[in-house]
Each structure stands twice: as C-alpha cells, then as structure tokens.
Coordinates of C-alpha atoms and ligand atoms in Angstrom, one line a residue:
Chain A
M294 CA 0.8 34.3 3.4
S295 CA 0.4 32.4 6.7
E296 CA 3.3 31.7 8.9
V297 CA 5.7 28.8 8.5
L298 CA 4.8 25.7 10.6
L299 CA 7.5 23.3 9.6
Q300 CA 11.0 24.2 8.4
V301 CA 13.4 21.5 7.4
K302 CA 17.0 22.7 7.0
N303 CA 19.8 20.8 5.3
L304 CA 18.5 17.4 6.6
K305 CA 20.8 14.4 6.2
V306 CA 20.0 10.9 7.2
H307 CA 22.7 8.4 6.3
F308 CA 22.5 4.7 7.1
P309 CA 25.6 2.4 7.4
V310 CA 25.8 -0.7 5.2
K311 CA 27.4 -3.5 7.1
G312 CA 29.2 -6.3 5.4
G313 CA 31.5 -9.3 5.8
V314 CA 31.6 -11.8 8.6
L315 CA 32.5 -9.1 11.2
G316 CA 29.6 -6.9 10.2
R317 CA 31.9 -3.9 9.7
V318 CA 30.5 -0.8 8.1
V319 CA 31.5 -1.1 4.5
D320 CA 29.4 1.7 2.9
T321 CA 26.7 4.2 3.6
I322 CA 23.3 4.8 2.1
R323 CA 22.5 8.5 1.8
A324 CA 18.8 8.1 2.3
V325 CA 18.3 11.9 2.7
D326 CA 21.1 14.1 1.5
D327 CA 20.8 17.8 2.3
V328 CA 17.0 18.3 2.0
S329 CA 15.4 21.7 2.8
F330 CA 11.8 22.8 2.6
E331 CA 9.1 24.6 4.6
I332 CA 5.4 24.2 5.0
H333 CA 3.1 27.0 5.9
K334 CA 0.3 26.6 8.4
C335 CA -2.9 25.2 6.9
K336 CA -1.1 24.2 3.7
T337 CA -0.2 20.9 2.1
L338 CA 3.2 20.0 0.6
G339 CA 3.1 17.0 -1.7
L340 CA 6.3 14.9 -1.7
V341 CA 6.8 12.7 -4.7
G342 CA 9.7 10.8 -6.1
E343 CA 11.1 7.4 -7.1
S344 CA 10.7 4.5 -4.7
G345 CA 13.7 4.5 -2.3
S346 CA 14.4 8.2 -2.9
G347 CA 14.0 9.0 0.8
K348 CA 10.4 10.3 1.2
T349 CA 9.5 8.1 4.2
T350 CA 12.8 8.9 5.9
V351 CA 12.1 12.6 5.6
G352 CA 8.6 12.0 7.2
R353 CA 10.0 9.8 10.0
S354 CA 12.7 12.4 10.8
I355 CA 9.9 14.9 11.7
L356 CA 8.6 12.5 14.3
K357 CA 12.1 11.7 15.6
L358 CA 11.7 8.1 14.2
A359 CA 14.8 8.3 12.0
P360 CA 18.4 8.7 13.0
V361 CA 19.1 12.2 11.7
T362 CA 22.8 12.5 10.7
Q363 CA 22.8 16.3 10.3
G364 CA 20.5 19.2 9.9
E365 CA 17.7 21.0 11.7
I366 CA 13.9 20.7 11.8
Y367 CA 11.9 23.7 13.2
Y368 CA 8.4 23.1 14.3
D369 CA 6.5 26.2 15.1
G370 CA 9.9 27.9 15.6
K371 CA 11.4 25.3 17.9
E372 CA 14.2 23.1 16.8
I373 CA 13.1 19.4 17.4
V374 CA 16.0 17.3 16.2
S375 CA 18.1 18.2 19.2
M376 CA 15.2 18.2 21.6
Q377 CA 15.2 15.7 24.5
K378 CA 12.4 13.2 25.0
R379 CA 10.6 15.1 27.7
P380 CA 10.2 18.5 26.0
F381 CA 9.3 16.6 22.8
F382 CA 6.3 14.9 24.5
P383 CA 3.7 17.5 23.6
Y384 CA 4.9 17.3 19.9
R385 CA 4.0 13.6 19.9
K386 CA 0.4 14.7 20.0
K387 CA 0.7 17.7 17.6
I388 CA 2.6 15.7 15.0
Q389 CA 1.0 12.5 13.7
M390 CA 1.9 10.1 11.0
I391 CA -0.2 7.8 8.8
F392 CA 2.2 5.0 8.0
Q393 CA 2.9 3.5 4.6
D394 CA 2.6 -0.1 5.8
P395 CA -0.6 -0.4 7.8
F396 CA 0.0 -3.9 8.9
N397 CA 3.4 -3.2 10.4
S398 CA 2.2 -0.2 12.3
L399 CA -0.9 -1.7 14.0
N400 CA -0.4 -3.9 17.1
P401 CA -1.7 -7.3 16.0
R402 CA -2.7 -8.2 19.6
M403 CA -5.0 -5.2 20.1
K404 CA -8.6 -4.7 19.1
V405 CA -9.2 -1.6 16.9
E406 CA -10.9 0.1 19.8
D407 CA -7.8 -0.2 21.9
I408 CA -5.5 0.8 19.0
I409 CA -7.3 4.1 18.6
S410 CA -7.9 4.7 22.2
E411 CA -4.3 4.2 23.3
P412 CA -3.0 7.6 22.1
L413 CA -6.1 9.1 23.6
E414 CA -5.3 7.7 26.9
I415 CA -1.8 9.1 26.7
H416 CA -2.7 12.6 25.4
F417 CA -6.2 13.1 26.8
K418 CA -5.9 11.7 30.2
K419 CA -9.1 13.3 31.5
M420 CA -11.3 12.2 28.7
S421 CA -14.1 9.8 30.0
R422 CA -14.4 6.3 28.7
L423 CA -17.7 7.2 27.1
D424 CA -16.3 10.2 25.3
R425 CA -13.4 8.2 24.1
Q426 CA -15.8 5.6 22.6
K427 CA -17.9 8.3 21.0
R428 CA -14.9 9.8 19.4
I429 CA -13.7 6.4 18.1
F430 CA -17.2 5.7 16.7
N431 CA -17.2 9.0 15.0
L432 CA -13.7 8.5 13.5
L433 CA -14.5 5.0 12.2
D434 CA -17.6 6.4 10.6
K435 CA -15.7 9.1 8.9
V436 CA -13.2 6.6 7.3
E437 CA -16.1 4.4 6.2
L438 CA -15.6 1.6 8.7
S439 CA -18.6 -0.1 10.4
K440 CA -19.2 0.2 14.1
D441 CA -18.4 -3.5 14.8
S442 CA -14.9 -2.9 13.5
M443 CA -14.1 -1.7 17.1
M444 CA -14.1 -5.2 18.4
R445 CA -12.0 -6.8 15.7
Y446 CA -8.3 -7.3 15.3
P447 CA -6.1 -5.9 12.5
H448 CA -5.7 -9.3 10.7
E449 CA -9.5 -9.5 10.3
F450 CA -9.5 -6.6 7.9
S451 CA -8.7 -6.0 4.2
G452 CA -5.6 -4.0 3.3
G453 CA -7.6 -0.8 2.6
Q454 CA -9.6 -1.2 5.8
R455 CA -6.3 -1.5 7.8
Q456 CA -5.0 1.6 6.1
R457 CA -8.2 3.4 7.3
I458 CA -7.6 2.2 10.9
G459 CA -4.2 4.0 10.7
I460 CA -5.9 7.1 9.5
A461 CA -8.5 7.1 12.3
R462 CA -5.7 6.6 14.8
A463 CA -3.7 9.5 13.5
L464 CA -6.7 11.8 13.6
A465 CA -7.9 10.7 17.0
V466 CA -5.6 13.0 19.1
E467 CA -6.5 16.1 17.1
P468 CA -3.1 16.8 15.6
D469 CA -2.0 20.0 14.0
F470 CA 0.4 18.4 11.5
I471 CA 0.1 15.0 9.8
V472 CA 2.7 13.2 7.7
C473 CA 0.5 11.2 5.3
D474 CA 2.8 8.5 3.9
E475 CA 1.0 6.8 1.0
A476 CA -2.1 7.2 3.2
V477 CA -4.5 6.5 0.4
S478 CA -2.6 4.3 -1.9
A479 CA -4.2 1.0 -0.9
L480 CA -7.7 2.4 -1.3
D481 CA -10.1 2.1 -4.3
V482 CA -10.7 5.3 -6.1
S483 CA -14.0 5.9 -4.3
V484 CA -12.9 5.4 -0.7
Q485 CA -9.7 7.3 -1.7
A486 CA -11.8 10.2 -2.8
Q487 CA -13.7 10.0 0.5
V488 CA -10.5 10.1 2.6
V489 CA -8.9 12.9 0.5
N490 CA -12.1 15.0 0.9
L491 CA -12.1 14.2 4.7
L492 CA -8.5 15.4 5.0
Q493 CA -9.3 18.6 3.1
D494 CA -12.4 19.2 5.2
L495 CA -10.4 18.9 8.4
Q496 CA -7.8 21.2 7.0
A497 CA -10.4 23.9 6.3
E498 CA -12.2 23.4 9.6
L499 CA -9.3 22.9 12.0
G500 CA -6.4 24.4 10.1
L501 CA -4.4 21.2 9.7
T502 CA -1.1 21.1 7.9
Y503 CA 0.0 18.1 5.8
L504 CA 3.1 16.6 4.4
F505 CA 1.5 14.4 1.7
I506 CA 3.7 11.6 0.4
A507 CA 2.3 9.7 -2.5
H508 CA 3.0 8.5 -6.0
D509 CA -0.3 9.1 -7.7
L510 CA 0.4 12.5 -9.3
A511 CA -3.3 13.3 -10.0
V512 CA -4.1 12.9 -6.3
V513 CA -1.0 14.8 -5.2
Q514 CA -1.8 17.7 -7.5
H515 CA -5.3 17.8 -6.3
I516 CA -4.5 18.0 -2.6
S517 CA -1.2 19.9 -2.5
D518 CA -0.5 23.6 -2.6
S519 CA 3.1 23.0 -3.5
I520 CA 5.0 19.9 -4.6
A521 CA 8.6 18.8 -3.9
V522 CA 10.1 16.1 -6.1
M523 CA 12.8 13.9 -4.6
N524 CA 15.4 11.8 -6.4
K525 CA 18.2 9.8 -4.7
G526 CA 17.9 11.6 -1.4
K527 CA 17.7 15.1 -2.8
I528 CA 14.9 17.5 -3.7
V529 CA 15.4 18.1 -7.4
E530 CA 12.4 20.4 -8.0
Q531 CA 10.0 22.3 -5.8
G532 CA 7.2 24.8 -6.6
P533 CA 3.4 25.5 -6.7
S534 CA 1.6 22.2 -7.6
D535 CA 0.1 23.2 -10.9
E536 CA 3.3 24.7 -12.1
I537 CA 5.2 21.4 -11.3
C538 CA 2.6 19.3 -13.0
Q539 CA 2.2 21.6 -16.1
N540 CA 5.7 22.9 -16.7
P541 CA 8.2 20.7 -14.9
K542 CA 11.8 22.0 -15.2
Q543 CA 13.6 18.8 -14.4
A544 CA 13.8 15.8 -16.7
Y545 CA 13.1 13.5 -13.8
T546 CA 9.8 15.2 -13.1
Q547 CA 8.9 15.1 -16.8
N548 CA 9.6 11.4 -16.7
L549 CA 7.3 10.9 -13.8
L550 CA 4.5 12.8 -15.6
D551 CA 5.1 10.9 -18.9
A552 CA 5.0 7.5 -17.1
A553 CA 1.6 8.3 -15.5
P554 CA -0.8 5.7 -17.0
I555 CA -3.3 7.2 -19.4
L556 CA -7.0 6.3 -19.5
Chain B
M109 CA -15.7 -30.5 -15.9
K110 CA -12.3 -29.0 -16.8
N111 CA -12.2 -26.7 -19.8
S112 CA -8.7 -27.0 -21.4
S113 CA -8.4 -23.4 -22.5
E114 CA -8.6 -22.2 -18.9
I115 CA -5.7 -22.4 -16.4
L116 CA -8.0 -21.5 -13.5
E117 CA -11.7 -22.0 -13.2
V118 CA -13.6 -20.9 -10.1
Q119 CA -17.1 -22.1 -9.5
Q120 CA -19.5 -20.9 -6.9
L121 CA -16.9 -19.8 -4.5
S122 CA -18.2 -18.6 -1.1
I123 CA -16.1 -17.4 1.8
Q124 CA -17.5 -16.8 5.2
F125 CA -15.7 -15.6 8.4
K126 CA -17.3 -16.7 11.6
G127 CA -17.2 -14.0 14.2
R128 CA -18.0 -13.5 17.8
R129 CA -20.5 -10.9 16.7
G130 CA -22.0 -12.4 13.6
N131 CA -20.5 -13.7 10.4
V132 CA -18.9 -11.9 7.5
D133 CA -19.9 -13.1 4.1
A134 CA -16.8 -12.0 2.3
V135 CA -17.5 -13.8 -1.0
K136 CA -21.0 -14.9 -2.1
G137 CA -20.8 -17.6 -4.7
I138 CA -18.7 -16.2 -7.4
S139 CA -17.7 -17.9 -10.6
F140 CA -15.0 -16.9 -13.1
S141 CA -12.1 -18.2 -15.1
V142 CA -8.7 -17.2 -16.3
P143 CA -7.7 -18.4 -19.8
Y144 CA -4.1 -19.7 -20.4
G145 CA -1.6 -16.9 -21.0
K146 CA -4.1 -14.1 -20.3
T147 CA -4.3 -11.5 -17.6
L148 CA -7.4 -11.0 -15.6
A149 CA -7.7 -7.8 -13.7
V150 CA -9.8 -7.7 -10.5
V151 CA -11.1 -4.4 -9.3
G152 CA -13.6 -3.4 -6.7
E153 CA -14.1 -1.4 -3.6
S154 CA -12.0 -1.9 -0.5
G155 CA -13.3 -5.0 1.4
S156 CA -15.2 -6.5 -1.5
G157 CA -13.4 -9.8 -1.3
K158 CA -10.5 -9.5 -3.8
S159 CA -7.7 -10.6 -1.5
V160 CA -9.6 -13.4 0.2
T161 CA -10.6 -14.8 -3.2
A162 CA -6.9 -14.9 -4.2
M163 CA -5.9 -16.5 -1.0
A164 CA -8.6 -19.2 -1.2
C165 CA -6.9 -20.5 -4.4
T166 CA -4.1 -22.2 -2.4
Q167 CA -5.9 -22.6 0.9
L168 CA -4.2 -19.7 2.6
L169 CA -7.2 -18.6 4.6
P170 CA -7.7 -19.6 8.2
K171 CA -9.2 -23.1 8.6
P172 CA -12.7 -23.8 9.9
P173 CA -14.4 -23.0 12.2
I174 CA -12.9 -19.5 11.7
C175 CA -13.4 -19.4 8.0
E176 CA -15.6 -21.6 5.8
V177 CA -14.8 -21.9 2.1
S178 CA -17.1 -23.7 -0.3
G179 CA -17.2 -24.1 -4.1
E180 CA -14.6 -25.4 -6.5
I181 CA -11.3 -24.0 -7.9
W182 CA -10.0 -26.0 -10.8
F183 CA -6.3 -25.8 -11.7
E184 CA -4.6 -28.3 -14.0
G185 CA -7.3 -30.9 -13.6
R186 CA -7.5 -30.7 -9.9
N187 CA -9.9 -29.1 -7.5
L188 CA -7.6 -27.0 -5.3
L189 CA -10.1 -26.8 -2.5
A190 CA -10.2 -30.6 -2.2
L191 CA -6.4 -31.1 -1.9
S192 CA -4.6 -32.1 1.2
E193 CA -2.2 -29.8 2.9
E194 CA 0.7 -31.8 1.5
E195 CA -0.7 -31.7 -2.1
I196 CA -1.5 -28.0 -2.0
R197 CA 2.1 -27.2 -0.9
T198 CA 3.3 -28.6 -4.3
V199 CA 1.0 -26.1 -6.0
R200 CA 2.3 -23.1 -4.1
G201 CA 5.2 -21.4 -5.7
S202 CA 5.8 -23.1 -9.1
G203 CA 2.1 -23.6 -9.8
I204 CA 0.6 -20.5 -8.3
A205 CA 2.8 -17.8 -6.8
Y206 CA 1.7 -14.6 -5.1
I207 CA 2.7 -11.1 -4.7
F208 CA 0.9 -10.1 -1.5
Q209 CA -0.7 -6.7 -0.9
E210 CA 1.4 -5.9 2.2
P211 CA 5.1 -6.9 2.0
S212 CA 5.5 -7.0 5.7
T213 CA 3.1 -9.9 6.0
S214 CA 5.2 -12.1 3.8
L215 CA 8.8 -11.1 4.1
N216 CA 10.6 -12.7 7.0
P217 CA 12.2 -9.9 9.1
V218 CA 15.1 -12.1 10.4
Y219 CA 16.5 -13.1 7.1
T220 CA 18.3 -10.9 4.5
I221 CA 16.4 -10.3 1.3
G222 CA 19.2 -12.1 -0.7
F223 CA 18.7 -15.2 1.4
Q224 CA 14.9 -15.1 0.9
I225 CA 15.1 -14.8 -2.9
A226 CA 17.8 -17.6 -3.0
E227 CA 15.6 -19.8 -0.9
A228 CA 12.7 -19.4 -3.4
I229 CA 15.0 -20.4 -6.3
H230 CA 16.3 -23.5 -4.5
L231 CA 12.8 -24.6 -3.6
H232 CA 11.3 -24.2 -7.0
I233 CA 13.9 -24.4 -9.8
K234 CA 15.4 -27.7 -10.6
N235 CA 18.8 -26.8 -12.0
P236 CA 19.2 -23.2 -10.9
G237 CA 22.9 -22.7 -11.8
D238 CA 24.6 -19.8 -10.0
V239 CA 22.0 -18.8 -7.5
H240 CA 23.8 -15.7 -6.2
L241 CA 24.1 -14.4 -9.7
R242 CA 20.4 -15.2 -10.3
V243 CA 19.4 -13.2 -7.2
I244 CA 21.4 -10.2 -8.3
E245 CA 19.8 -10.5 -11.7
L246 CA 16.3 -10.6 -10.2
L247 CA 17.0 -7.6 -8.0
D248 CA 18.2 -5.7 -11.0
L249 CA 15.2 -6.7 -13.0
V250 CA 12.8 -5.3 -10.4
G251 CA 14.7 -2.0 -10.5
I252 CA 16.6 -2.2 -7.2
R253 CA 19.7 0.0 -7.6
D254 CA 23.1 -1.4 -6.5
P255 CA 21.8 -5.0 -6.1
E256 CA 25.2 -6.2 -4.8
K257 CA 25.0 -3.7 -2.0
R258 CA 21.4 -4.6 -1.1
F259 CA 21.8 -8.4 -1.2
G260 CA 22.6 -8.5 2.6
A261 CA 19.9 -6.0 3.6
Y262 CA 17.1 -7.0 6.0
P263 CA 13.5 -6.1 5.0
H264 CA 13.3 -3.2 7.5
E265 CA 16.3 -1.6 5.9
L266 CA 14.4 -1.1 2.6
S267 CA 11.8 1.4 1.6
G268 CA 8.1 0.3 1.2
G269 CA 8.4 0.1 -2.6
M270 CA 11.7 -1.8 -2.4
Q271 CA 10.1 -4.4 -0.1
Q272 CA 7.3 -4.7 -2.6
R273 CA 9.8 -5.3 -5.4
V274 CA 11.7 -7.9 -3.4
M275 CA 8.4 -9.8 -3.1
I276 CA 7.9 -9.5 -6.8
A277 CA 11.4 -10.9 -7.3
I278 CA 10.6 -13.9 -5.0
A279 CA 7.4 -14.6 -6.9
L280 CA 9.2 -14.5 -10.2
A281 CA 12.0 -16.6 -8.9
C282 CA 9.4 -19.5 -8.8
E283 CA 8.5 -19.1 -12.5
P284 CA 4.9 -19.9 -11.7
K285 CA 2.3 -21.0 -14.2
L286 CA -0.2 -18.5 -12.6
L287 CA 0.9 -15.4 -10.9
I288 CA -1.5 -13.7 -8.5
A289 CA -0.4 -10.2 -8.0
D290 CA -2.4 -8.3 -5.3
E291 CA -1.8 -4.6 -5.7
P292 CA 1.8 -5.2 -6.8
T293 CA 2.6 -1.6 -7.5
T294 CA 0.6 0.3 -4.9
A295 CA 3.7 1.7 -3.3
L296 CA 5.6 2.4 -6.5
D297 CA 6.1 5.6 -8.4
V298 CA 5.0 5.6 -12.0
T299 CA 8.4 5.1 -13.5
I300 CA 9.1 2.0 -11.6
Q301 CA 5.5 0.9 -11.9
K302 CA 5.9 0.9 -15.6
Q303 CA 9.2 -1.0 -15.4
I304 CA 7.5 -3.7 -13.3
M305 CA 4.5 -4.0 -15.5
D306 CA 6.7 -4.3 -18.6
L307 CA 8.7 -6.9 -16.8
L308 CA 5.6 -8.9 -16.1
L309 CA 4.4 -8.6 -19.7
D310 CA 7.8 -9.9 -20.9
L311 CA 7.7 -12.9 -18.5
K312 CA 4.1 -13.6 -19.4
R313 CA 5.3 -13.9 -23.0
K314 CA 8.4 -15.9 -22.3
L315 CA 7.1 -18.3 -19.7
K316 CA 3.5 -18.3 -21.0
M317 CA 2.5 -17.2 -17.5
S318 CA -1.1 -16.4 -16.7
I319 CA -1.8 -13.5 -14.3
I320 CA -4.5 -12.4 -11.9
L321 CA -3.9 -8.8 -11.2
I322 CA -5.8 -7.2 -8.3
T323 CA -5.5 -3.4 -8.5
H324 CA -7.2 -0.1 -7.8
N325 CA -5.4 1.5 -10.7
F326 CA -7.4 1.7 -13.8
G327 CA -4.5 3.0 -15.8
I328 CA -2.8 -0.4 -15.1
V329 CA -6.0 -2.3 -15.9
N330 CA -6.1 -0.5 -19.2
G331 CA -2.5 -1.0 -20.3
F332 CA -2.0 -4.4 -19.0
A333 CA -5.0 -6.7 -18.6
D334 CA -7.1 -8.7 -21.2
E335 CA -10.2 -9.1 -19.1
V336 CA -11.6 -7.4 -16.1
M337 CA -13.9 -8.5 -13.3
V338 CA -15.5 -6.0 -10.9
L339 CA -16.3 -7.2 -7.4
F340 CA -18.9 -5.4 -5.3
R341 CA -19.6 -6.6 -1.7
G342 CA -18.6 -10.2 -2.5
E343 CA -20.3 -10.5 -5.8
V344 CA -19.2 -10.2 -9.4
V345 CA -21.1 -7.3 -10.9
E346 CA -19.3 -7.0 -14.2
F347 CA -17.0 -9.2 -16.3
G348 CA -15.7 -8.5 -19.8
S349 CA -12.9 -7.4 -22.0
V350 CA -11.0 -4.4 -20.6
K351 CA -12.0 -2.3 -23.6
D352 CA -15.7 -3.0 -23.2
V353 CA -15.9 -2.5 -19.5
L354 CA -13.9 0.7 -19.4
K355 CA -15.7 2.2 -22.4
T356 CA -19.3 1.0 -21.7
P357 CA -19.6 -0.2 -18.1
R358 CA -23.0 -1.7 -17.5
H359 CA -23.4 -1.9 -13.8
P360 CA -24.0 1.3 -11.9
Y361 CA -21.2 0.6 -9.5
T362 CA -18.7 0.2 -12.3
K363 CA -19.9 3.4 -13.8
A364 CA -19.6 5.2 -10.6
L365 CA -16.2 3.8 -9.8
I366 CA -14.8 4.9 -13.2
G367 CA -16.3 8.4 -12.5
C368 CA -14.1 8.6 -9.3
I369 CA -10.8 8.2 -11.0
P370 CA -8.7 11.3 -10.3
R371 CA -7.0 12.8 -13.4
L372 CA -4.0 15.1 -13.8
N373 CA -4.8 18.8 -14.3
Q374 CA -8.5 18.4 -13.6
K375 CA -9.6 21.4 -11.7
K376 CA -12.0 20.1 -9.0
R377 CA -12.6 21.4 -5.6
R378 CA -13.7 18.0 -4.3
L379 CA -13.0 14.5 -5.6
T380 CA -16.0 12.5 -6.7
T381 CA -17.2 9.8 -4.4
I382 CA -19.9 7.1 -4.7
D383 CA -23.3 7.5 -3.2
H384 CA -23.8 3.9 -1.9
E385 CA -27.5 4.3 -1.6
I386 CA -27.8 4.7 -5.4
V387 CA -25.5 1.9 -6.5
S388 CA -26.7 -0.9 -4.3
Ligands
ATP1306 N1 -9.4 -13.1 8.9 C1 -10.6 -12.4 8.7 N2 -11.5 -12.4 9.7 C2 -12.7 -11.8 9.5 N3 -13.0 -11.0 8.4 C3 -12.1 -11.0 7.4 C4 -10.8 -11.6 7.5 N4 -10.1 -11.4 6.4 C5 -10.9 -10.6 5.6 N5 -12.1 -10.3 6.2 C6 -13.2 -9.5 5.7 O1 -13.5 -10.0 4.4 C7 -13.8 -9.0 3.5 C8 -13.0 -9.1 2.3 O2 -11.7 -8.8 2.5 P1 -10.6 -8.7 1.4 O3 -9.3 -8.6 2.1 O4 -10.7 -9.8 0.4 O5 -10.9 -7.3 0.7 P2 -10.2 -6.6 -0.6 O6 -11.2 -6.7 -1.7 O7 -8.9 -7.3 -0.8 O8 -10.1 -5.1 -0.1 P3 -8.8 -4.1 -0.2 O9 -8.9 -3.5 -1.5 O10 -9.1 -3.1 0.9 O11 -7.6 -4.9 0.0 C9 -13.6 -7.7 4.3 O12 -14.8 -7.1 4.7 C10 -12.8 -8.1 5.5 O13 -13.1 -7.3 6.6
ATP1307 N1 16.5 1.5 8.9 C1 17.2 1.6 7.7 N2 18.4 1.0 7.6 C2 19.1 1.1 6.4 N3 18.7 1.7 5.3 C3 17.5 2.3 5.4 C4 16.7 2.3 6.6 N4 15.5 2.9 6.3 C5 15.6 3.4 5.0 N5 16.7 3.0 4.5 C6 17.2 3.3 3.1 O1 17.0 4.6 2.8 C7 16.5 4.9 1.5 C8 15.3 5.7 1.5 O2 14.2 4.9 2.0 P1 12.7 5.6 2.2 O3 11.9 4.5 2.9 O4 12.8 6.9 2.8 O5 12.3 5.7 0.7 P2 10.9 6.2 0.1 O6 11.2 7.4 -0.8 O7 9.9 6.3 1.1 O8 10.5 5.0 -0.9 P3 9.1 4.2 -1.2 O9 8.4 5.1 -2.2 O10 9.6 2.9 -1.9 O11 8.4 4.0 0.1 C9 16.4 3.5 0.9 O12 17.5 3.2 0.1 C10 16.3 2.5 2.1 O13 16.9 1.3 1.8
MG1308 MG1 8.2 5.2 1.6
MG1309 MG1 -7.0 -6.7 -0.6

C-alpha cells in the first residue's frame, strides 16, 4: 500500500444562521460534522451523498476555502488547517480544485488564455511566455476545446465548455492532488468519458491523487478506488468502491443505488 | 401556419455569433415542435447548441450585431422572434419559464432566496394568497430541508444542488405553460433527482404544462420524456419517440453517444469515447 497523502481527522465546519432584524445568530448549520478519512498517494476517493450533505465544504476545507470549526487536515504529514498563509503558499500549487459551478469560478473579465495563465504566472515565475502559451494550447486540446478558445471570454462558452476551462486551469500548474467537485457533471457522456480517461491517464503518468465528488454512481465507481458516502454532514459508509456499490451496508447507500435511473 | 396541437413550433432557427476571429454558427436552421402537455428531451454533445436554442425562445440571447437569430418560433399564435421587448416580457415567466443550466447566472446574490421566490409569485400569480406560506411550500416541494430556516439564506450560503432547486422553485412559482429545463438535475444526487422529476411529472399533469428538457442523462430521458431530439454541431440528427431512439438509434452519432453511457458495475478499464472522424 502506498503512503497516505491526505488525512482528514474529525473535521467540523459549522455555519451560523442569522435571523431577525438584528441579524443575531439564531441557529447553526452543521455542514460537516466530525468527518474523518484518508487518501493514499496515487489513489482516488469518491465522495457521494445527498445534495447539501457537505461534500463541497469538505473539499473547500482542504484548500483552506472554508471556515473550519474544528479538526485537522494532514497533507503529506503536515497539518494545514492551522498553517499560516505564507507556509501554505506552496500547497496552493500542489492542491487544486475543479469547482462545481464553473461560471462562478471564472473571472468574467478575463480571456481564457489569461484565466489559465494566471496561476502559471504565480507558481511558475520563470516560465517564458511562449512556453506558457504552449502549455495552454496543449491543455485546451486535452479537454477538447479549440485553439481559438484562448481569445474568448467565459460567457461565450456553453456550460460544458466552461467546465472544461476550469479543468484545464486546475491541471495547468501540475498539481499533486485535485479536488474534483462535480467536475464532469455538466458534460455529455462522450466528453465526460474523455475527461475521466484524461484524469486516469494523468494519475497513471504523474501519480496524481483525487478526491472525486460526484453524484453519478457509475462514474464514481469507475474512477474511484474507494468511496465514502455522506449524509447530513457525516460519513455514513466508507469502503472499496465495488464493495460499496455491490453490497452497501447502509440503507441510505442502498437508496442511492436504487434511485439510479435504469436504461 | 400555427398547428393547434403544438404549444411550440420552431422553424428554420439559425443562431450565429459574430466574433473578432470569425463567426460561430451555433445553430444551423433547425425545425422541431413540442406538442401540448408533452415532454421533449434535447440531448447532444457539449456545445451543440442546446442552451442557445432554449434562450432564443424568449429573446434572451445578445442582440445584433453580436448575435444574429433567424427563423420563426411560434407560441400561442405569435412568432416570438418578432415580438417587441415589451411583448416578450409578458411571455417570460407565466408563458415560458426557465430553469437555467448554471444557477449562479440567474440567482441574484444580494437577495435572500425567500425574497426571490416570493417576487416570482407576486409577478406571475394573480391571487397568490399567503405568499410566505407558498414559498415555504415550494422549498419543501423541491426537497430543501428545514425550509423555514433557509428562507432568509443568500444564494452563496446554499450548496450547488440547493441553488439549483431554488431555481426550480422559482420557475414553478410562475406556473408556466411551457417549462424549459436546462440540465435541471446535473448537480443533484439520484434520490433528489428522482423527487424533482416526480414533482415535474405531477405538475405537468396538474397544470397541463409542456416541458423541454435539456439533459445529458439518458436515464432521465428514458423515464421522463415522450420525444427526444438529438443535436449535433447545431443540427438535428435524430428525432423520434424515446423508445424508438433509445432502442434503435439511426444516426451514427446517436448510436455512438448511447454507447458511451457509463453503467454501474461494468468492469471497464477505460470509458468509451466517440471517434469524431467516424461520426461526422
Ligand atoms: N455569447 C456567445 N458568444 C459566442 N459564442 C457563443 C456564445 N454563447 C454560446 N456560444 C457558442 O455556441 C455554441 C452552442 O452553445 P450552447 O450553450 O447552446 O451549447 P450546449 O449544447 O448547451 O452545450 P453544453 O451541453 O456544454 O451546455 C457553443 O459552441 C458556444 O461556444
Ligand atoms: N458560506 C456558507 N454559509 C452558510 N451555509 C453554508 C455555506 N456554505 C455551505 N453552507 C451549508 O452547508 C451545507 C453543505 O453544503 P455543501 O455545499 O458542502 O453541500 P454538497 O454536499 O456539496 O451539496 P451539493 O451536492 O448540492 O453540491 C448546506 O446546508 C449549505 O447550505
Ligand atoms: Mg457541492
Ligand atoms: Mg448548455
């Protein structure tokens, strides 16, 4: 067994609910409530569960984009929740996220070329402009977008095309770990297959590790080594992916499998 | 000109975007219709023109010279493409309502979701009764837990799937004659997906609503739609009843697409993709 790359320990993220005219805190939403799991290097953990169960919040916590209430996250042995901004800087290259909502995560005023080249300018300061362009070409090609996409703005694309811009941006800086949050859900089955194959190729070639959040169980089963099932902020079941899909122990998991549309 | 059994009739619709570096022919003269009370599913590869076709129906695309739309779209005896801005506004909402593909493009970040649903009710329903109660009811219908607690939430405080369901609630609040649902369940897990689809079926029956359903999910096409249209690079390559198209697809693209559907417990090292040289 390879070594553990990511370990999440007793993670809690609670959001206050404000109410009344004074905007006082009247309640809390336990978005993530005592979640623990680990992912080995070069492996994929699939994260599934009901809408609103806390999947995105778990993913964002790993990038320090969610207000963690309690718990620890170890990346390659180092605790990152308590880490200050400066020491965390290199992790902003190593850990990338493909966001669930592509439109919201792409700057509408930037051309695609600039969107993808921005992280390169930050993390690969020495790379020449030409090399940067080459890499962007290459990435766009891999996600099936044409060359002239570079000069266009996010609003000029279809939903699935925008999602692929987000994927190209995440891959650009050669990360080690990617949180894929519904990364292929807006894609037709053919382009989806293309992107899933690409992610698997990169994993085999470069040893990438993934947290793969999705709701299409067939895709999750295909790409994941193990699967964790979340419900109301907690992980209710966790195990090797075939076992979860073939002999689920929890009624909730069984429900998920039963509700999967049949062809 | 207008066939009375169809709620929507699209004729020779073309959509072209003018760009600094050449034009994009997003839709190339397509024709189709939606019968009253029926559901038409629209499938096709990413970028094939599904969303822009939907948006053209109520003039939601950019105006010329950025975007040129030609053809005719007949709805209740009127050509929607020929209506003035003022006239088309009366069609939006109670005539044709949308569930957009990306919630963040249509929810307003500065208002609470409760306010936004209430606004839709006020705008489109004549005697709405207790609006607050109706909002709570709608939130509950789309499967949002603790609707009272969520009434005052802002869009960014909700998960992706919850935002999507708020949009569904807003569209349903309008009680439209034609609902255009663009990937309404992409961000939803299968249990809630099923709940939403059942809800739509129920409303379709009660309100005699017609639906255009844009989706990548063949499971949903199969369980939910009456007819299906397959778009490929801005053209209709297949049209027919769901049963016929799924069982005996005629066009090579449709065949290839159906071959790509991932299935549970299939043991495959790689997922099947389409070789575009072969299909085009
Ligand atoms: N504002 C725009 N300016 C230029 N091109 C555009 C614009 N909007 C859409 N397009 C182009 O029109 C084509 C059709 O887009 P559309 O959004 O209809 O695709 P779609 O079938 O909905 O795809 P998806 O499944 O990815 O959502 C795409 O190639 C897209 O790049
Ligand atoms: N910034 C925030 N403020 C308040 N509540 C939040 C915030 N972000 C998330 N939440 C709440 O946390 C819970 C979990 O949300 P999260 O986005 O993690 O769910 P998810 O499992 O990704 O759902 P989906 O499948 O719908 O994307 C939800 O109840 C959501 O409303
Ligand atoms: Mg999410
Ligand atoms: Mg679309």
